[in-house]
Amino acid sequence: MNGRSVPPQDLDAERSLLSACMWGAQAVEVARFMVLPEAFYSRGHQMIFQAICNLSDNGERVDSMTVVGELRRMGKLTDVGGMFDVAELSGAYIVPEGADYMARKVMDAHIRRQLLIHHQAQASRQWDMAVPVEDLIRDSACNLGTEKVGDDVWEFAGDVVDRSFSGFQRAIDFQGQISGLPTGILPLDDLLDGLQPSDSIIIAARPSMGKTALALSISWEVARTAPVGFVSIEMANKGLVDRLACLVAGVDSQDFRRGRLGEQQVADTRQAFKDVSRSKLILSDRLRDVGRIEIEARRLKREHGIGLLVVDYLQLCDAPKSGNRDRNREQAVSEVSRGVKAIAKSLNIPVVTLAQLNRESEKRKDKRPTLADLRESGSIEQDADVVLLLHRPEKSGPPIQAGESVLGLMEINVAKQRQGPVGVIRAHFSDRSGRFSNWTY
């Protein structure tokens, strides 16, 4: 450790951050977003922060007394020095608005400690001449989360041909089957050939058109064969699971909430909860920053092998921190859009991102959205490989149009597909259960 016996740490920042958490709910939210318990150097501080997290998870007030009570329940009160030490810690108060600054200082020290541990672990291998130097370089780059170096940046076209030809041969061998992940909507799968690796797929619509419902339906279909990460910025995890249960059981969400279900519907819903509990869906309602989403997506890919990531929704994501104070909202959205595409490319998985359209379509006689309605939202259209625009005719017109019923009709306009055709497909959508099926009218 370069002659130093004590690793990098900032105990004053740790104390101030914990104190801020005991004085304001806003500080708790900031701290939980930026810091994990293991980021604290002091073991006692780790326990106190875990107690704070427990209280927050249970919807309880966080202050010195409730923290003491939670530590006592955890059996850790003595380990942190007792109730008087916790009370004294709460006096190291800073205004809650300063919590993000203290959290960054805590994380800065934590990252420095992790780097030292990594380099110490690598040092013994570096003396072992039997270990190829390429392995040392690769391990160092991967473990530090940096880009690969050396020959890994470049590939001969001939090496890429091997992978490309394998895909071509697989298409020949399984002619008629889609090569990507299924959406569960047959005409859409046929047009897209499924969701393709490294593609950024945008599902865009005005509010209450079924964006989240379609994303959940696709996630449920994919989760039959591969783990799926679902980041929800707008809705809590419980709300997502409630909607999933209704989707799987095919029951009315209003009846579900009020308990107005028949005997068979109750049985179907209980089975749906069992199915959801066994599913490969992994949910998060605590991520917002696109950089943090990328970090967590990498972890899910490494630990669970996710095949799909869903983000709901793009305009609520926070762009990476920037020194550009003049950055406007459109520029921030563009940075998020590029970040989403980078996740898809680096993890080689499709990333489905929901996006809100502007109000221009509502001003037109024909309410169907177009790509122009997306162009004012930064560079979303340019970065996307696939853009799906949703429209429900019954929302903007009579139930009978052009001589046919449009009740339950969802028009999914594949308005952009970088490597395939575009076109409009029809699906049946039940907004009461959130279930999609093939349009048969």
Short mmCIF file of C-alpha atoms in Angstrom, two decimals:
data_model
loop_
_atom_site.label_atom_id
_atom_site.label_comp_id
_atom_site.label_asym_id
_atom_site.label_seq_id
_atom_site.Cartn_x
_atom_site.Cartn_y
_atom_site.Cartn_z
CA MET A 1 0.00 0.00 0.00
CA ASN A 2 2.85 2.30 -0.91
CA GLY A 3 4.24 2.30 2.63
CA ARG A 4 0.89 3.18 4.23
CA SER A 5 -0.63 0.82 6.81
CA VAL A 6 -4.18 2.23 6.64
CA PRO A 7 -6.10 1.91 3.34
CA PRO A 8 -7.94 4.88 1.78
CA GLN A 9 -10.91 5.96 3.90
CA ASP A 10 -12.96 9.00 4.84
CA LEU A 11 -14.57 8.37 8.21
CA ASP A 12 -15.74 11.98 8.51
CA ALA A 13 -17.69 11.62 5.26
CA GLU A 14 -19.14 8.31 6.46
CA ARG A 15 -20.29 9.87 9.75
CA SER A 16 -21.76 12.90 7.98
CA LEU A 17 -23.62 10.76 5.47
CA LEU A 18 -25.14 8.54 8.17
CA SER A 19 -26.08 11.61 10.19
CA ALA A 20 -27.80 13.18 7.17
CA CYS A 21 -29.78 9.97 6.68
CA MET A 22 -31.08 10.23 10.24
CA TRP A 23 -32.24 13.78 9.61
CA GLY A 24 -34.00 13.57 6.28
CA ALA A 25 -35.72 11.08 3.96
CA GLN A 26 -34.20 12.82 0.93
CA ALA A 27 -30.71 11.99 2.19
CA VAL A 28 -31.70 8.32 2.64
CA GLU A 29 -32.88 8.18 -0.97
CA VAL A 30 -29.67 9.79 -2.25
CA ALA A 31 -27.44 7.55 -0.13
CA ARG A 32 -29.22 4.34 -1.15
CA PHE A 33 -28.94 5.32 -4.81
CA MET A 34 -25.19 5.96 -4.64
CA VAL A 35 -23.80 3.74 -1.87
CA LEU A 36 -23.95 0.11 -0.73
CA PRO A 37 -23.28 -0.88 2.92
CA GLU A 38 -19.93 -2.47 2.02
CA ALA A 39 -18.71 0.89 0.68
CA PHE A 40 -18.25 2.10 4.27
CA TYR A 41 -14.80 1.45 5.70
CA SER A 42 -15.98 1.23 9.30
CA ARG A 43 -17.68 -2.08 10.04
CA GLY A 44 -19.95 -0.27 12.52
CA HIS A 45 -20.94 2.23 9.86
CA GLN A 46 -21.80 -0.64 7.53
CA MET A 47 -24.19 -2.06 10.14
CA ILE A 48 -25.81 1.32 10.78
CA PHE A 49 -26.35 1.94 7.08
CA GLN A 50 -27.85 -1.54 6.69
CA ALA A 51 -30.26 -0.71 9.50
CA ILE A 52 -31.19 2.51 7.69
CA CYS A 53 -31.80 0.53 4.49
CA ASN A 54 -34.00 -1.96 6.37
CA LEU A 55 -36.12 0.84 7.81
CA SER A 56 -36.45 2.47 4.40
CA ASP A 57 -37.48 -0.83 2.78
CA ASN A 58 -40.23 -1.23 5.37
CA GLY A 59 -41.48 2.32 4.84
CA GLU A 60 -40.55 3.33 8.40
CA ARG A 61 -39.23 6.68 9.59
CA VAL A 62 -35.43 6.90 9.82
CA ASP A 63 -34.05 8.71 12.88
CA SER A 64 -31.63 7.91 15.69
CA MET A 65 -34.27 6.12 17.79
CA THR A 66 -35.63 3.94 14.98
CA VAL A 67 -32.07 3.11 13.90
CA VAL A 68 -31.26 2.02 17.45
CA GLY A 69 -34.39 -0.13 17.47
CA GLU A 70 -33.51 -1.76 14.15
CA LEU A 71 -29.92 -2.42 15.26
CA ARG A 72 -31.28 -4.02 18.42
CA ARG A 73 -33.57 -6.20 16.29
CA MET A 74 -30.57 -7.15 14.11
CA GLY A 75 -28.56 -8.03 17.22
CA LYS A 76 -25.89 -5.48 16.22
CA LEU A 77 -26.47 -2.61 18.64
CA THR A 78 -23.57 -3.57 20.89
CA ASP A 79 -21.29 -4.06 17.86
CA VAL A 80 -21.73 -0.41 16.82
CA GLY A 81 -21.03 0.94 20.30
CA GLY A 82 -24.54 1.14 21.74
CA MET A 83 -27.37 3.63 21.60
CA PHE A 84 -25.32 6.57 22.87
CA ASP A 85 -22.80 6.17 20.03
CA VAL A 86 -25.67 6.17 17.51
CA ALA A 87 -27.17 9.27 19.14
CA GLU A 88 -23.77 10.99 19.04
CA LEU A 89 -23.39 10.02 15.39
CA SER A 90 -26.71 11.66 14.51
CA GLY A 91 -25.28 14.92 15.85
CA ALA A 92 -22.62 15.00 13.13
CA TYR A 93 -25.33 16.67 11.06
CA ILE A 94 -25.01 18.18 7.61
CA VAL A 95 -27.93 19.53 5.60
CA PRO A 96 -29.53 16.63 3.68
CA GLU A 97 -28.85 18.44 0.39
CA GLY A 98 -25.15 17.70 0.98
CA ALA A 99 -25.68 13.94 1.14
CA ASP A 100 -24.73 13.38 -2.50
CA TYR A 101 -21.36 15.07 -1.94
CA MET A 102 -20.62 12.91 1.11
CA ALA A 103 -21.81 9.79 -0.71
CA ARG A 104 -19.38 10.50 -3.54
CA LYS A 105 -16.53 10.86 -1.02
CA VAL A 106 -17.46 7.54 0.61
CA MET A 107 -17.59 5.82 -2.79
CA ASP A 108 -14.32 7.43 -3.88
CA ALA A 109 -12.50 5.92 -0.90
CA HIS A 110 -14.24 2.56 -1.45
CA ILE A 111 -13.17 2.41 -5.11
CA ARG A 112 -9.60 3.25 -4.14
CA ARG A 113 -9.58 0.38 -1.65
CA GLN A 114 -10.97 -1.99 -4.28
CA LEU A 115 -8.26 -0.91 -6.74
CA LEU A 116 -5.57 -1.59 -4.15
CA ILE A 117 -7.00 -5.04 -3.41
CA HIS A 118 -7.14 -5.80 -7.14
CA HIS A 119 -3.55 -4.72 -7.75
CA GLN A 120 -2.31 -6.70 -4.76
CA ALA A 121 -4.06 -9.81 -6.09
CA GLN A 122 -2.54 -9.24 -9.50
CA ALA A 123 0.96 -8.66 -8.14
CA SER A 124 1.55 -12.30 -7.18
CA ARG A 125 0.43 -13.49 -10.64
CA GLN A 126 2.66 -10.95 -12.35
CA TRP A 127 5.72 -12.65 -10.81
CA ASP A 128 4.57 -16.05 -12.09
CA MET A 129 6.28 -16.42 -15.49
CA ALA A 130 3.99 -19.35 -16.35
CA VAL A 131 1.02 -16.96 -16.61
CA PRO A 132 0.77 -15.53 -20.16
CA VAL A 133 1.06 -11.75 -20.20
CA GLU A 134 -2.07 -11.57 -22.36
CA ASP A 135 -4.02 -13.13 -19.49
CA LEU A 136 -2.70 -10.54 -17.06
CA ILE A 137 -3.70 -7.69 -19.37
CA ARG A 138 -7.15 -9.17 -20.02
CA ASP A 139 -7.84 -9.84 -16.33
CA SER A 140 -6.73 -6.36 -15.37
CA ALA A 141 -8.94 -4.69 -17.95
CA CYS A 142 -12.02 -6.79 -17.17
CA ASN A 143 -11.75 -6.57 -13.39
CA LEU A 144 -11.36 -2.81 -13.45
CA GLY A 145 -14.33 -2.43 -15.78
CA THR A 146 -12.27 -0.76 -18.50
CA GLU A 147 -12.17 -1.40 -22.20
CA LYS A 148 -10.09 -4.27 -23.40
CA VAL A 149 -6.65 -3.34 -24.67
CA GLY A 150 -4.29 -4.51 -27.33
CA ASP A 151 -5.43 -6.85 -30.11
CA ASP A 152 -8.94 -7.19 -28.56
CA VAL A 153 -9.86 -3.73 -29.90
CA TRP A 154 -9.42 -4.88 -33.51
CA GLU A 155 -10.61 -7.91 -35.44
CA PHE A 156 -9.67 -9.21 -38.87
CA ALA A 157 -12.71 -9.44 -41.13
CA GLY A 158 -11.94 -13.14 -41.57
CA ASP A 159 -12.46 -13.71 -37.83
CA VAL A 160 -15.83 -11.97 -38.00
CA VAL A 161 -16.79 -14.08 -41.04
CA ASP A 162 -16.68 -17.20 -38.85
CA ARG A 163 -19.38 -15.78 -36.58
CA SER A 164 -21.39 -14.38 -39.46
CA PHE A 165 -21.33 -17.65 -41.37
CA SER A 166 -22.39 -19.54 -38.24
CA GLY A 167 -25.48 -17.34 -38.03
CA PHE A 168 -26.18 -17.87 -41.72
CA GLN A 169 -25.83 -21.64 -41.40
CA ARG A 170 -28.12 -21.65 -38.35
CA ALA A 171 -30.76 -19.78 -40.39
CA ILE A 172 -30.50 -22.43 -43.12
CA ASP A 173 -30.73 -25.29 -40.63
CA PHE A 174 -33.74 -23.81 -38.82
CA GLN A 175 -35.49 -22.26 -41.79
CA GLY A 176 -38.78 -20.65 -40.80
CA GLN A 177 -37.78 -20.09 -37.16
CA ILE A 178 -36.81 -16.67 -35.85
CA SER A 179 -33.16 -16.17 -34.94
CA GLY A 180 -33.73 -13.64 -32.14
CA LEU A 181 -35.66 -13.63 -28.87
CA PRO A 182 -39.45 -13.98 -29.27
CA THR A 183 -41.86 -11.16 -28.43
CA GLY A 184 -44.85 -13.50 -28.25
CA ILE A 185 -46.63 -11.56 -31.04
CA LEU A 186 -46.21 -13.69 -34.15
CA PRO A 187 -46.51 -10.98 -36.86
CA LEU A 188 -44.01 -8.81 -34.96
CA ASP A 189 -41.58 -11.72 -34.59
CA ASP A 190 -41.91 -12.41 -38.30
CA LEU A 191 -41.13 -8.79 -39.23
CA LEU A 192 -38.24 -8.37 -36.77
CA ASP A 193 -36.95 -11.96 -36.83
CA GLY A 194 -37.16 -11.65 -33.06
CA LEU A 195 -35.18 -9.28 -30.84
CA GLN A 196 -31.59 -9.29 -32.03
CA PRO A 197 -28.40 -9.14 -29.91
CA SER A 198 -26.81 -5.68 -29.55
CA ASP A 199 -29.96 -3.94 -30.85
CA SER A 200 -31.43 -0.90 -29.14
CA ILE A 201 -35.21 -1.23 -29.50
CA ILE A 202 -37.39 1.78 -28.72
CA ILE A 203 -41.09 1.36 -27.89
CA ALA A 204 -42.60 4.84 -28.18
CA ALA A 205 -46.13 6.17 -27.69
CA ARG A 206 -48.18 8.79 -25.95
CA PRO A 207 -49.23 8.06 -22.33
CA SER A 208 -51.71 5.22 -21.63
CA MET A 209 -51.17 3.52 -24.97
CA GLY A 210 -49.72 0.30 -23.53
CA LYS A 211 -45.94 0.82 -23.59
CA THR A 212 -45.29 -0.77 -20.21
CA ALA A 213 -47.83 -3.51 -20.89
CA LEU A 214 -46.04 -4.44 -24.14
CA ALA A 215 -42.65 -4.36 -22.42
CA LEU A 216 -43.93 -6.64 -19.64
CA SER A 217 -45.53 -8.99 -22.17
CA ILE A 218 -42.28 -9.26 -24.13
CA SER A 219 -40.28 -9.71 -20.93
CA TRP A 220 -42.57 -12.51 -19.79
CA GLU A 221 -42.22 -14.27 -23.14
CA VAL A 222 -38.42 -13.99 -23.18
CA ALA A 223 -38.15 -15.05 -19.52
CA ARG A 224 -39.44 -18.49 -20.49
CA THR A 225 -35.98 -19.20 -21.94
CA ALA A 226 -33.57 -16.52 -20.68
CA PRO A 227 -33.21 -14.24 -17.63
CA VAL A 228 -34.51 -10.70 -18.17
CA GLY A 229 -33.50 -7.52 -16.34
CA PHE A 230 -36.34 -4.98 -16.01
CA VAL A 231 -35.50 -1.45 -14.81
CA SER A 232 -38.62 0.49 -13.82
CA ILE A 233 -38.12 4.15 -13.01
CA GLU A 234 -41.81 5.05 -13.02
CA MET A 235 -43.37 2.08 -11.20
CA ALA A 236 -42.39 0.20 -8.03
CA ASN A 237 -41.51 -3.49 -8.23
CA LYS A 238 -44.75 -4.44 -6.45
CA GLY A 239 -46.78 -2.65 -9.10
CA LEU A 240 -44.92 -4.52 -11.83
CA VAL A 241 -45.57 -7.88 -10.17
CA ASP A 242 -49.26 -7.00 -9.74
CA ARG A 243 -49.49 -6.24 -13.46
CA LEU A 244 -47.61 -9.41 -14.32
CA ALA A 245 -49.99 -11.49 -12.24
CA CYS A 246 -52.96 -9.97 -14.07
CA LEU A 247 -51.27 -10.52 -17.43
CA VAL A 248 -50.44 -14.17 -16.71
CA ALA A 249 -53.84 -14.95 -15.16
CA GLY A 250 -55.76 -12.88 -17.71
CA VAL A 251 -57.78 -11.10 -15.03
CA ASP A 252 -59.05 -7.52 -14.90
CA SER A 253 -56.57 -5.34 -12.99
CA GLN A 254 -59.36 -3.32 -11.34
CA ASP A 255 -61.08 -6.51 -10.15
CA PHE A 256 -57.67 -7.76 -8.97
CA ARG A 257 -57.09 -4.65 -6.85
CA ARG A 258 -60.54 -4.78 -5.30
CA GLY A 259 -60.67 -8.54 -4.83
CA ARG A 260 -63.72 -8.92 -7.07
CA LEU A 261 -62.64 -12.20 -8.63
CA GLY A 262 -64.58 -15.40 -9.13
CA GLU A 263 -63.43 -18.72 -7.74
CA GLN A 264 -61.66 -19.78 -10.94
CA GLN A 265 -60.06 -16.35 -11.34
CA VAL A 266 -58.70 -16.53 -7.79
CA ALA A 267 -57.21 -19.95 -8.56
CA ASP A 268 -55.72 -18.63 -11.83
CA THR A 269 -54.23 -15.60 -10.06
CA ARG A 270 -52.69 -17.72 -7.31
CA GLN A 271 -51.11 -19.90 -9.98
CA ALA A 272 -49.92 -16.77 -11.77
CA PHE A 273 -48.13 -15.59 -8.62
CA LYS A 274 -46.44 -18.99 -8.39
CA ASP A 275 -45.37 -18.75 -12.02
CA VAL A 276 -44.00 -15.23 -11.53
CA SER A 277 -42.11 -16.31 -8.39
CA ARG A 278 -40.39 -19.05 -10.39
CA SER A 279 -39.69 -16.85 -13.41
CA LYS A 280 -36.34 -15.52 -14.61
CA LEU A 281 -37.47 -11.90 -14.37
CA ILE A 282 -35.16 -9.67 -12.31
CA LEU A 283 -36.65 -6.29 -11.33
CA SER A 284 -35.21 -3.01 -10.11
CA ASP A 285 -37.06 0.17 -9.19
CA ARG A 286 -33.99 1.86 -7.68
CA LEU A 287 -31.92 2.63 -10.76
CA ARG A 288 -32.15 5.94 -12.60
CA ASP A 289 -28.68 7.01 -13.76
CA VAL A 290 -27.81 5.42 -17.11
CA GLY A 291 -24.22 4.86 -15.95
CA ARG A 292 -25.43 2.95 -12.89
CA ILE A 293 -27.85 1.00 -15.09
CA GLU A 294 -24.90 -0.08 -17.24
CA ILE A 295 -22.90 -1.20 -14.20
CA GLU A 296 -25.82 -3.23 -12.84
CA ALA A 297 -26.61 -4.68 -16.28
CA ARG A 298 -23.02 -5.89 -16.55
CA ARG A 299 -23.39 -7.54 -13.15
CA LEU A 300 -26.65 -9.22 -14.20
CA LYS A 301 -25.01 -10.45 -17.39
CA ARG A 302 -22.05 -11.82 -15.45
CA GLU A 303 -24.00 -13.39 -12.58
CA HIS A 304 -27.27 -14.41 -14.24
CA GLY A 305 -26.61 -14.36 -17.98
CA ILE A 306 -29.49 -12.02 -18.85
CA GLY A 307 -30.61 -12.21 -22.46
CA LEU A 308 -32.68 -9.00 -22.45
CA LEU A 309 -32.69 -5.67 -20.61
CA VAL A 310 -35.78 -3.43 -20.42
CA VAL A 311 -35.73 0.22 -19.29
CA ASP A 312 -39.00 2.02 -18.49
CA TYR A 313 -38.64 4.77 -19.51
CA LEU A 314 -35.92 6.74 -21.30
CA GLN A 315 -36.86 10.34 -20.55
CA LEU A 316 -36.91 9.60 -16.80
CA CYS A 317 -33.33 8.33 -16.87
CA ASP A 318 -30.60 10.62 -15.60
CA ALA A 319 -27.71 11.33 -17.94
CA PRO A 320 -24.13 10.88 -16.69
CA LYS A 321 -22.86 13.79 -14.62
CA SER A 322 -21.32 16.43 -16.86
CA GLY A 323 -19.22 19.51 -16.38
CA ASN A 324 -21.36 21.22 -19.03
CA ARG A 325 -23.65 23.47 -17.00
CA ASP A 326 -25.38 24.67 -20.20
CA ARG A 327 -26.54 21.17 -21.18
CA ASN A 328 -30.27 21.25 -21.96
CA ARG A 329 -32.84 18.48 -21.55
CA GLU A 330 -32.60 17.41 -25.20
CA GLN A 331 -28.83 16.97 -24.89
CA ALA A 332 -29.29 14.99 -21.68
CA VAL A 333 -31.83 12.68 -23.36
CA SER A 334 -29.38 12.20 -26.23
CA GLU A 335 -26.68 11.11 -23.79
CA VAL A 336 -29.06 8.61 -22.20
CA SER A 337 -30.01 7.29 -25.64
CA ARG A 338 -26.36 6.76 -26.58
CA GLY A 339 -25.76 5.12 -23.20
CA VAL A 340 -28.58 2.64 -23.79
CA LYS A 341 -27.16 1.73 -27.19
CA ALA A 342 -23.72 1.29 -25.63
CA ILE A 343 -25.18 -1.20 -23.10
CA ALA A 344 -26.77 -3.25 -25.88
CA LYS A 345 -23.56 -3.31 -27.89
CA SER A 346 -21.15 -4.03 -25.06
CA LEU A 347 -23.28 -6.81 -23.50
CA ASN A 348 -24.41 -8.16 -26.89
CA ILE A 349 -28.05 -8.34 -25.81
CA PRO A 350 -31.16 -6.53 -27.04
CA VAL A 351 -32.16 -3.57 -24.88
CA VAL A 352 -35.81 -2.51 -25.02
CA THR A 353 -36.34 1.08 -23.90
CA LEU A 354 -39.67 2.83 -23.56
CA ALA A 355 -39.98 6.45 -24.68
CA GLN A 356 -42.64 9.12 -24.45
CA LEU A 357 -43.69 10.85 -27.68
CA ASN A 358 -44.35 14.57 -27.88
CA ARG A 359 -47.87 15.97 -28.30
CA GLU A 360 -47.65 16.70 -32.03
CA SER A 361 -49.61 13.59 -33.02
CA GLU A 362 -52.55 14.75 -30.89
CA LYS A 363 -52.80 17.94 -32.96
CA ARG A 364 -53.15 16.09 -36.27
CA LYS A 365 -56.33 14.72 -37.78
CA ASP A 366 -54.62 11.34 -38.13
CA LYS A 367 -53.45 10.59 -34.59
CA ARG A 368 -51.05 7.84 -35.64
CA PRO A 369 -47.53 8.70 -34.39
CA THR A 370 -44.60 9.07 -36.78
CA LEU A 371 -40.84 9.16 -36.37
CA ALA A 372 -41.07 12.95 -36.54
CA ASP A 373 -42.80 12.86 -33.14
CA LEU A 374 -39.64 11.30 -31.73
CA ARG A 375 -37.06 13.48 -33.42
CA GLU A 376 -37.42 16.34 -30.96
CA SER A 377 -36.42 13.99 -28.14
CA GLY A 378 -32.66 14.18 -28.63
CA SER A 379 -31.02 11.53 -30.78
CA ILE A 380 -33.33 8.64 -29.84
CA GLU A 381 -34.26 7.84 -33.44
CA GLN A 382 -30.68 7.99 -34.71
CA ASP A 383 -29.30 5.75 -31.95
CA ALA A 384 -32.06 3.14 -32.15
CA ASP A 385 -31.80 0.04 -34.32
CA VAL A 386 -35.56 -0.57 -34.13
CA VAL A 387 -38.36 1.88 -33.36
CA LEU A 388 -41.88 0.63 -32.56
CA LEU A 389 -44.63 3.27 -32.51
CA LEU A 390 -47.86 2.25 -30.75
CA HIS A 391 -51.35 3.44 -31.64
CA ARG A 392 -54.80 2.40 -30.44
CA PRO A 393 -57.47 3.66 -32.88
CA GLU A 394 -60.25 3.34 -30.29
CA LYS A 395 -58.53 6.03 -28.19
CA SER A 396 -58.94 8.68 -30.87
CA GLY A 397 -62.02 7.68 -32.82
CA PRO A 398 -65.26 5.68 -32.92
CA PRO A 399 -65.30 1.95 -32.15
CA ILE A 400 -66.18 1.17 -35.78
CA GLN A 401 -63.72 2.50 -38.36
CA ALA A 402 -63.62 1.70 -42.08
CA GLY A 403 -66.37 -0.82 -41.53
CA GLU A 404 -64.64 -2.87 -38.83
CA SER A 405 -64.43 -2.86 -35.06
CA VAL A 406 -61.21 -1.44 -33.65
CA LEU A 407 -61.99 -2.29 -30.03
CA GLY A 408 -58.87 -3.86 -28.54
CA LEU A 409 -56.79 -3.14 -31.65
CA MET A 410 -53.15 -2.21 -31.12
CA GLU A 411 -51.25 -1.01 -34.18
CA ILE A 412 -47.52 -1.58 -33.80
CA ASN A 413 -45.69 0.42 -36.43
CA VAL A 414 -42.16 -0.85 -37.04
CA ALA A 415 -41.16 2.61 -38.23
CA LYS A 416 -37.44 1.89 -38.29
CA GLN A 417 -35.44 -1.30 -38.55
CA ARG A 418 -31.79 -0.87 -39.36
CA GLN A 419 -31.37 -4.34 -40.81
CA GLY A 420 -34.84 -5.26 -41.98
CA PRO A 421 -38.19 -4.16 -43.39
CA VAL A 422 -40.60 -1.71 -41.84
CA GLY A 423 -44.37 -1.98 -41.66
CA VAL A 424 -47.43 -2.00 -39.41
CA ILE A 425 -48.65 -5.13 -37.66
CA ARG A 426 -51.87 -5.58 -35.70
CA ALA A 427 -52.28 -7.16 -32.28
CA HIS A 428 -55.15 -7.51 -29.84
CA PHE A 429 -54.56 -5.74 -26.52
CA SER A 430 -56.67 -6.03 -23.40
CA ASP A 431 -55.92 -2.93 -21.34
CA ARG A 432 -57.75 -4.49 -18.41
CA SER A 433 -55.42 -7.48 -18.07
CA GLY A 434 -52.44 -6.15 -20.04
CA ARG A 435 -52.46 -9.27 -22.21
CA PHE A 436 -51.52 -9.26 -25.91
CA SER A 437 -52.63 -11.77 -28.52
CA ASN A 438 -52.73 -12.08 -32.29
CA TRP A 439 -55.36 -9.96 -34.07
CA THR A 440 -57.89 -12.30 -35.69
CA TYR A 441 -60.68 -9.95 -36.81
#
